[in-house]
PDB file of C-alpha atoms and ligand atoms in Angstrom:
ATOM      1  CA  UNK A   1       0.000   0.000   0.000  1.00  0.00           C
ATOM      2  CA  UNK A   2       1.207   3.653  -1.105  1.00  0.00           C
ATOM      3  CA  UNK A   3       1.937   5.745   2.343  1.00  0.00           C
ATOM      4  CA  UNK A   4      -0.465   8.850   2.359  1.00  0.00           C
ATOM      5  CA  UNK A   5       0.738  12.150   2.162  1.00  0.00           C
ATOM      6  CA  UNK A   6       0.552  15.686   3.723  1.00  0.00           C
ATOM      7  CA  UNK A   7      -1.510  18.582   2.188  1.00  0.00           C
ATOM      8  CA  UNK A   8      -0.802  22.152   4.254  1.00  0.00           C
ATOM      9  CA  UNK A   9      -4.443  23.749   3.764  1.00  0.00           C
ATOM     10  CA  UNK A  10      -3.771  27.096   4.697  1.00  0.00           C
ATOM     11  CA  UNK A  11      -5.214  31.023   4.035  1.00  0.00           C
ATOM     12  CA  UNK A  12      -6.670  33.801   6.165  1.00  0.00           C
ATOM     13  CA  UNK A  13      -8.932  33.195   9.031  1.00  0.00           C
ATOM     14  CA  UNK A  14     -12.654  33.276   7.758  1.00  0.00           C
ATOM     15  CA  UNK A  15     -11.617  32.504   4.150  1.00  0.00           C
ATOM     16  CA  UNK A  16     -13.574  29.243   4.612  1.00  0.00           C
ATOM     17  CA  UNK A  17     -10.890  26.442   4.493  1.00  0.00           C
ATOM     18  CA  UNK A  18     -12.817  24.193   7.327  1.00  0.00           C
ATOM     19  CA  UNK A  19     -16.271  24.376   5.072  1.00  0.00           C
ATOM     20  CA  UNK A  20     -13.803  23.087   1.912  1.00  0.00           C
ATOM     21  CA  UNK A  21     -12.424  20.424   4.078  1.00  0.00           C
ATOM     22  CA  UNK A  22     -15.321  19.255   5.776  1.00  0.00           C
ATOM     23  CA  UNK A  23     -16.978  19.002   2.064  1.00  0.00           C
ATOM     24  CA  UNK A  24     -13.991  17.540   0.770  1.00  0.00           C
ATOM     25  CA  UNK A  25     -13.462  14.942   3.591  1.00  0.00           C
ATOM     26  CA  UNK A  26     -17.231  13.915   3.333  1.00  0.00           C
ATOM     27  CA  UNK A  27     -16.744  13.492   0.236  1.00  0.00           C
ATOM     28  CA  UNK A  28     -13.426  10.851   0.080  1.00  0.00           C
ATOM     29  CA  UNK A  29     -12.632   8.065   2.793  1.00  0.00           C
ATOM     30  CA  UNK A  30      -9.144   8.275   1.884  1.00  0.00           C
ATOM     31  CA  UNK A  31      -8.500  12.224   2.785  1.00  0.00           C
ATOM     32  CA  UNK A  32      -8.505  13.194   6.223  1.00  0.00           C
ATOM     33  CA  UNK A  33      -8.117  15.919   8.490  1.00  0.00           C
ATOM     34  CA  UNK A  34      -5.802  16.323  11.483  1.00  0.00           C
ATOM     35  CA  UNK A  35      -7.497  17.448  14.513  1.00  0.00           C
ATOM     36  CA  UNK A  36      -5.066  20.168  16.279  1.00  0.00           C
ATOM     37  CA  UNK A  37      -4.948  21.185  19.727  1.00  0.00           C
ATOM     38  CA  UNK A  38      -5.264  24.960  20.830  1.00  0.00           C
ATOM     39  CA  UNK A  39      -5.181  27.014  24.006  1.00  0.00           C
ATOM     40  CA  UNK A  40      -7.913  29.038  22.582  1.00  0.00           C
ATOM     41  CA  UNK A  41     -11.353  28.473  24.364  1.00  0.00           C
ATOM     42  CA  UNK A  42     -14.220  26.714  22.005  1.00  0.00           C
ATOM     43  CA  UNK A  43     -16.755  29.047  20.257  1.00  0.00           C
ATOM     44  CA  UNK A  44     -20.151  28.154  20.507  1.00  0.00           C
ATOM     45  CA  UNK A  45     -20.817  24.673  19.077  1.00  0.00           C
ATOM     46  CA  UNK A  46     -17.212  23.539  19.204  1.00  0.00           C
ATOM     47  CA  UNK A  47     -16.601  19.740  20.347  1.00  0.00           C
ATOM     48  CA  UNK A  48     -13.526  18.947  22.289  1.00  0.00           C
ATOM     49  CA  UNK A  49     -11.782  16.491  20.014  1.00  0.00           C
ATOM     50  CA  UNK A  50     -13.972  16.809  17.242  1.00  0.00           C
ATOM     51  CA  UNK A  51     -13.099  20.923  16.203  1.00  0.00           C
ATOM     52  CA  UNK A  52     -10.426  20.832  18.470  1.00  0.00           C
ATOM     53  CA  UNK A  53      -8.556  19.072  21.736  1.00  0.00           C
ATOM     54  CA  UNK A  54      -8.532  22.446  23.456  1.00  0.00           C
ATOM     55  CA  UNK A  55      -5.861  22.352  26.109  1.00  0.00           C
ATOM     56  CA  UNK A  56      -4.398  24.882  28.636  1.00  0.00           C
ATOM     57  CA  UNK A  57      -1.405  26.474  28.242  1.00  0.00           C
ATOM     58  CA  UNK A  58       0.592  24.521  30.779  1.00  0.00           C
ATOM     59  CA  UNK A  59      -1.058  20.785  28.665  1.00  0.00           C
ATOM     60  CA  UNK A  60       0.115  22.826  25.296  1.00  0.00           C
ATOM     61  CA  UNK A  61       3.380  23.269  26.301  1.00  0.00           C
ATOM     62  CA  UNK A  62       3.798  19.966  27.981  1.00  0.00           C
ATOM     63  CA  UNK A  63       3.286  17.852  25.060  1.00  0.00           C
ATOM     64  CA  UNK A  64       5.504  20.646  22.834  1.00  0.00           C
ATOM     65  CA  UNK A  65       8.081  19.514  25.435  1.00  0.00           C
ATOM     66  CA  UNK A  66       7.926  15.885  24.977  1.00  0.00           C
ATOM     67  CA  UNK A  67       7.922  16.244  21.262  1.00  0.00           C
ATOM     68  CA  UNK A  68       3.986  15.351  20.794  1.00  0.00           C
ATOM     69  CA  UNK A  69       3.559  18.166  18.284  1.00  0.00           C
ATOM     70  CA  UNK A  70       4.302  17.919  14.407  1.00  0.00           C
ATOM     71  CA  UNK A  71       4.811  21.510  13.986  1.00  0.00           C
ATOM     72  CA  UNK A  72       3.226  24.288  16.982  1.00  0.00           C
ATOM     73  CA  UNK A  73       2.781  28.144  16.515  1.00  0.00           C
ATOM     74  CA  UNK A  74       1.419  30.808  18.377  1.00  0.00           C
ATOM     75  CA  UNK A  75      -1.574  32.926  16.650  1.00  0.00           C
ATOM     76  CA  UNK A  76      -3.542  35.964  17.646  1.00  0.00           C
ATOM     77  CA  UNK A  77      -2.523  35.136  21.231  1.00  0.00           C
ATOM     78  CA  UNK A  78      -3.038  31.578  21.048  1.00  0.00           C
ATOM     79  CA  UNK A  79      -1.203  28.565  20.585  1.00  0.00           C
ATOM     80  CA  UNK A  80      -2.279  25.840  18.175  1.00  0.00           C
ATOM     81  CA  UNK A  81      -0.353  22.361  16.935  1.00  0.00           C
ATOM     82  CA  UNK A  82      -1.247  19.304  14.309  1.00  0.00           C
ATOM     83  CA  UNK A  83      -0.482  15.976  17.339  1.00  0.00           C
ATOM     84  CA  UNK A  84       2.212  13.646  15.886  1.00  0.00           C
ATOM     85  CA  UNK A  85       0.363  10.268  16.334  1.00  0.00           C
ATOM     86  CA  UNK A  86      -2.578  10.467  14.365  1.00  0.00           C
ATOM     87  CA  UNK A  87      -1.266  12.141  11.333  1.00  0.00           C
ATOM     88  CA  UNK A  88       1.719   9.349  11.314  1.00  0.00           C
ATOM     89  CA  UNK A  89      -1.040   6.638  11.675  1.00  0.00           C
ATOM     90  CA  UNK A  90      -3.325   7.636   9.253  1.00  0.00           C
ATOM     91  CA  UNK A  91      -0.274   8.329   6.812  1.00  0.00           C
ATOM     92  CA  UNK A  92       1.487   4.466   7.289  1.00  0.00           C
ATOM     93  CA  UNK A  93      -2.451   3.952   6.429  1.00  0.00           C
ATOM     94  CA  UNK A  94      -2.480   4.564   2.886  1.00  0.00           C
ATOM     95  CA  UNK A  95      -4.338   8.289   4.087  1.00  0.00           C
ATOM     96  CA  UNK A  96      -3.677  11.416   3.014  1.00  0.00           C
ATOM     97  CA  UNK A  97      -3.571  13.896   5.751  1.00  0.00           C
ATOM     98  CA  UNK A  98      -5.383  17.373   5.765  1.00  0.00           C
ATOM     99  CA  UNK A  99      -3.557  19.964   7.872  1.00  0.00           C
ATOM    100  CA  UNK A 100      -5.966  23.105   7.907  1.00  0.00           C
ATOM    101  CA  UNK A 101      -3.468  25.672   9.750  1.00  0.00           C
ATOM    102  CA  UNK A 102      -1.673  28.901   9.693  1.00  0.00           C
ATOM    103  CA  UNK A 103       1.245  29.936   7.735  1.00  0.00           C
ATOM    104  CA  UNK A 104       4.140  29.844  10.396  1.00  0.00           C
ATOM    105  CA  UNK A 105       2.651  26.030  11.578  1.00  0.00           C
ATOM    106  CA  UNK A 106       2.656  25.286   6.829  1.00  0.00           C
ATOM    107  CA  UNK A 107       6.108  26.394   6.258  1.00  0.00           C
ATOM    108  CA  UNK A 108       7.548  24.428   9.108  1.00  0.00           C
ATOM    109  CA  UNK A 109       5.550  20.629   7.957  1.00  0.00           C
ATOM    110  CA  UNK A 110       6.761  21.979   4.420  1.00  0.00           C
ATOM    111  CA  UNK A 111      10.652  22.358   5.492  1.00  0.00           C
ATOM    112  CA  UNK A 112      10.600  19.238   7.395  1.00  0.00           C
ATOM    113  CA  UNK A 113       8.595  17.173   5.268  1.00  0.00           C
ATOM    114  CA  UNK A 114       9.824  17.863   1.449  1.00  0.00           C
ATOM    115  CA  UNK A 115       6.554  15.650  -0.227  1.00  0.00           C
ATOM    116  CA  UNK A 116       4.120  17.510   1.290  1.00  0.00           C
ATOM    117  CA  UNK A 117       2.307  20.201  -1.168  1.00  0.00           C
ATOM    118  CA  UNK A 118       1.038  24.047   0.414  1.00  0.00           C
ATOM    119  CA  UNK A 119      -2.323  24.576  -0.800  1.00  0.00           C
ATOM    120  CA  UNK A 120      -2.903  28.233  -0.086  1.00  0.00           C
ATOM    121  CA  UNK A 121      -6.901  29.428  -0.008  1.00  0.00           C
ATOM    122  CA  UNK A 122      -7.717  33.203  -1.129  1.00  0.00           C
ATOM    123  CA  UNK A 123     -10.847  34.891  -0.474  1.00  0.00           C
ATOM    124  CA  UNK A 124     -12.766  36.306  -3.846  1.00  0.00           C
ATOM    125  CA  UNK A 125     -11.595  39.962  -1.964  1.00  0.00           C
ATOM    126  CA  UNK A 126     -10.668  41.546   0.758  1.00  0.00           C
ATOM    127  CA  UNK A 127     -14.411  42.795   1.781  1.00  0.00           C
ATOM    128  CA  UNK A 128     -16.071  39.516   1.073  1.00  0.00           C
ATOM    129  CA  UNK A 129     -13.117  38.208   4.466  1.00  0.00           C
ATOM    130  CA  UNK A 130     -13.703  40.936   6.609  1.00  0.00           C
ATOM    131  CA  UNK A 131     -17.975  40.281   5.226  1.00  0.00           C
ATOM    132  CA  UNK A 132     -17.305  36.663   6.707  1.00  0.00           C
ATOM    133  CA  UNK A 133     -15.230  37.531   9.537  1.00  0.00           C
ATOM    134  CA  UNK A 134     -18.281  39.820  10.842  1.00  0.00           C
ATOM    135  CA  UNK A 135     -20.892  37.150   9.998  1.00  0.00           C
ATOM    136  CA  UNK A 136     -19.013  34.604  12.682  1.00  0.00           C
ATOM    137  CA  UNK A 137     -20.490  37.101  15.433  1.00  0.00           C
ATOM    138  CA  UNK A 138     -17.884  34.982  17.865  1.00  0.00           C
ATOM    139  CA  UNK A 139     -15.096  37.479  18.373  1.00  0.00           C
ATOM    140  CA  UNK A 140     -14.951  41.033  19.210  1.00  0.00           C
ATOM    141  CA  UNK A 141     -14.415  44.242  17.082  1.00  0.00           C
ATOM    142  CA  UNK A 142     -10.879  44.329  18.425  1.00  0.00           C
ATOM    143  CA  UNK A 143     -10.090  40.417  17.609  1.00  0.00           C
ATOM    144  CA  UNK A 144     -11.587  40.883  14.559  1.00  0.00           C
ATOM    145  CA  UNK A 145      -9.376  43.537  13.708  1.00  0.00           C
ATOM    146  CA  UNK A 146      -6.636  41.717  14.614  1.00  0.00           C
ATOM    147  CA  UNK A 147      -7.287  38.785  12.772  1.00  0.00           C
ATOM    148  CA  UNK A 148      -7.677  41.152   9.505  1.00  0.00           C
ATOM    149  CA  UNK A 149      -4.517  42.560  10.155  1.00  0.00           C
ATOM    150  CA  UNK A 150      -2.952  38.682  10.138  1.00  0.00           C
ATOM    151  CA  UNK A 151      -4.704  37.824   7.044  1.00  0.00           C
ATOM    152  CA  UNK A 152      -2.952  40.830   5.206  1.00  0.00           C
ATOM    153  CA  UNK A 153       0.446  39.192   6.830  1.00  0.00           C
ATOM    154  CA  UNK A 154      -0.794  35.544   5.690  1.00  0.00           C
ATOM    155  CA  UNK A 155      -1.381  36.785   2.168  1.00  0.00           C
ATOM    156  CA  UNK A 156       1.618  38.047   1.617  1.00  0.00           C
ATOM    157  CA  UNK A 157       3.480  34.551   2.425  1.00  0.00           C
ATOM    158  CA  UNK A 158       0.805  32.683  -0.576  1.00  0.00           C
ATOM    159  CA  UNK A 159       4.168  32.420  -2.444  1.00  0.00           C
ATOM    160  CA  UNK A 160       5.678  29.245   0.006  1.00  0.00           C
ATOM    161  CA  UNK A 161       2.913  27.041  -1.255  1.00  0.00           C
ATOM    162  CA  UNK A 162       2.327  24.992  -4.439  1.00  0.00           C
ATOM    163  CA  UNK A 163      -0.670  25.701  -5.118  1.00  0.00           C
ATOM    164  CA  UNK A 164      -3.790  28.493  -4.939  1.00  0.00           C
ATOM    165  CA  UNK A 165      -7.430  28.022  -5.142  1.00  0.00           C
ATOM    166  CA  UNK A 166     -10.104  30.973  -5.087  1.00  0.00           C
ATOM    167  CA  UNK A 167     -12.846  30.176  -2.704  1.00  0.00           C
ATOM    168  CA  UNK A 168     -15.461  31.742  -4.869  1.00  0.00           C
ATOM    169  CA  UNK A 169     -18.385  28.707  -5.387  1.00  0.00           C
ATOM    170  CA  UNK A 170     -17.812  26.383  -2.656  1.00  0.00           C
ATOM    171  CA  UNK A 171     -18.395  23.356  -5.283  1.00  0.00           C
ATOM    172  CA  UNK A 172     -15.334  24.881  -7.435  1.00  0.00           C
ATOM    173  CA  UNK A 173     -12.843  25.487  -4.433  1.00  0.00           C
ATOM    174  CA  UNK A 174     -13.180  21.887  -3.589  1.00  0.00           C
ATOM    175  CA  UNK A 175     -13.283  20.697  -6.846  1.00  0.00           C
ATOM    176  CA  UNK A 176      -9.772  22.236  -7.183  1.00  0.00           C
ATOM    177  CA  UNK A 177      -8.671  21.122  -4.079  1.00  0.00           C
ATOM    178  CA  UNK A 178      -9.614  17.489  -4.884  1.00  0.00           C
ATOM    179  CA  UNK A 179      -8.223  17.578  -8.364  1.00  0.00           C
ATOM    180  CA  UNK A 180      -4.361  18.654  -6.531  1.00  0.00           C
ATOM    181  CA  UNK A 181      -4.718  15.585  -4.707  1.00  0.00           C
ATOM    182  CA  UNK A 182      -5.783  13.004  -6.900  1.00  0.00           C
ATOM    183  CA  UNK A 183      -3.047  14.260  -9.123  1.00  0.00           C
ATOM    184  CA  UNK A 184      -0.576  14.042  -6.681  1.00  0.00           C
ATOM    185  CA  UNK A 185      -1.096  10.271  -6.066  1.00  0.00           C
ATOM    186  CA  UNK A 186       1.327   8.144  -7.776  1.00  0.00           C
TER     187      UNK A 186
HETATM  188  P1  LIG B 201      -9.298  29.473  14.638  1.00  0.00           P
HETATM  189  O1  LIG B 201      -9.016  30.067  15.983  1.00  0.00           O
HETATM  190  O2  LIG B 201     -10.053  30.438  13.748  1.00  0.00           O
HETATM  191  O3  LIG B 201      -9.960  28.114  14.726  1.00  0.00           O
HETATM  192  O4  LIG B 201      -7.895  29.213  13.945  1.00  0.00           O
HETATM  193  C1  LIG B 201      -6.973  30.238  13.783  1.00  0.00           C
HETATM  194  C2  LIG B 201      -5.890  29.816  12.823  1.00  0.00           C
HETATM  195  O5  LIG B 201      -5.129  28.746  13.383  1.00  0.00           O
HETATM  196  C3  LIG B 201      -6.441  29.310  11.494  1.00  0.00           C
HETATM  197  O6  LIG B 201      -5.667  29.874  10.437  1.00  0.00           O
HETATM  198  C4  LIG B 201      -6.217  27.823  11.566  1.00  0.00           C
HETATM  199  O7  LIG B 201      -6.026  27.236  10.301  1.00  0.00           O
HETATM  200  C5  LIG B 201      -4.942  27.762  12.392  1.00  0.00           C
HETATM  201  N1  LIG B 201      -4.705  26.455  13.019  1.00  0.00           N
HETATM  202  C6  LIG B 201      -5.608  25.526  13.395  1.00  0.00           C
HETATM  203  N2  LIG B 201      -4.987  24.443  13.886  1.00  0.00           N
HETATM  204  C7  LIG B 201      -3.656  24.674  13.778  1.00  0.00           C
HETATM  205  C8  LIG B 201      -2.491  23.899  14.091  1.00  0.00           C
HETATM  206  O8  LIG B 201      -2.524  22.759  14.549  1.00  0.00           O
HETATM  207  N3  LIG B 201      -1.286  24.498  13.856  1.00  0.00           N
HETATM  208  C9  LIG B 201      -1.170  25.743  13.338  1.00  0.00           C
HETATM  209  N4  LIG B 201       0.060  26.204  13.118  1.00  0.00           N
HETATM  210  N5  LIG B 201      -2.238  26.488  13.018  1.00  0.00           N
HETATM  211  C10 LIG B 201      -3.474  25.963  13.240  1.00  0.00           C
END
């Protein structure tokens, strides 16, 4: 059996990578997504283990110690990292892996594993992110600011990763995102 491999899926916060993912995983047994841990605290409807394992600082950095994290970055004030196990069990299962995260988290699973591909997501424009950013109603005016402010940062790094797909029609974006995949298996 073929190992699986890595796909970085990353892009602004509220560009809508976890709706392409979720469609895209629903859609093929054989591509999954990693489910990260984060210090953050769950937003309404959120299930521990399911969105998220949401740990506390002091659990975070205890299994960053004992080397239980992939790749770990810190993110609007929080920390978030992909857990080692299940991405190398699914992998040595024939699965390719889904990481959905931020830019600093991509480039480091890109530098330290050369096979995987970057698959960077860009909003249709700049008002239709901050639109969707807005429309979450979870964060505050000054967390929403600040998560503008990283997008402008993220966008500027699209160039690290192989590939970019417009999240226009949600059908199209994962469309494209399938067709990277299936072309990427040997
Ligand atoms: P949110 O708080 O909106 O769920 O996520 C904020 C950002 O953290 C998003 O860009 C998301 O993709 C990213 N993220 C989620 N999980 C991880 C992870 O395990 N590692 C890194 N580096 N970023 C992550």
């Amino acid at each position: 059996m073929n190992k699986g491999k890595i796909y970085v899926i990353s892009g602004p916060s509220g560009v809508g990578k976890g709706t392409i993912v979720k469609a895209l995983t629903a859609a093929y047994d054989d591509i999954r997504v990693s489910v990260s841990a984060t210090t953050r605290s769950p937003r309404e409807g959120e299930i521990n283990g399911e969105s998220y394992f949401f740990l506390t600082r002091e659990e975070f950095e205890q299994t960053a110690a004992n080397d239980g994290f992939i790749e770990h970055a810190e993110y609007c004030g929080n920390c978030y990292g992909t857990p080692k196990k299940p991405v190398y069990d699914m992998l040595e299962n024939g699965i390719d892996v889904i990481l959905e995260i931020e830019v600093q988290g991509g480039v480091q699973v890109m530098d330290k594993f050369p096979e995987a591909k970057g698959i960077f997501i860009l909003p249709p424009s700049m008002k239709s992110l901050e639109k969707r950013l807005r429309g979450r109603q979870s964060e505050t005016e000054e967390a929403i600011m600040r998560r503008l402010e990283t997008a402008r940062y993220e966008l500027s790094q699209i160039g690290k990763y192989d590939y970019f797909v417009v999240n226009g029609p949600l059908e199209q974006a994962v469309a494209d995102v399938a067709d990277i995949i299936i072309k990427n298996r040997d």
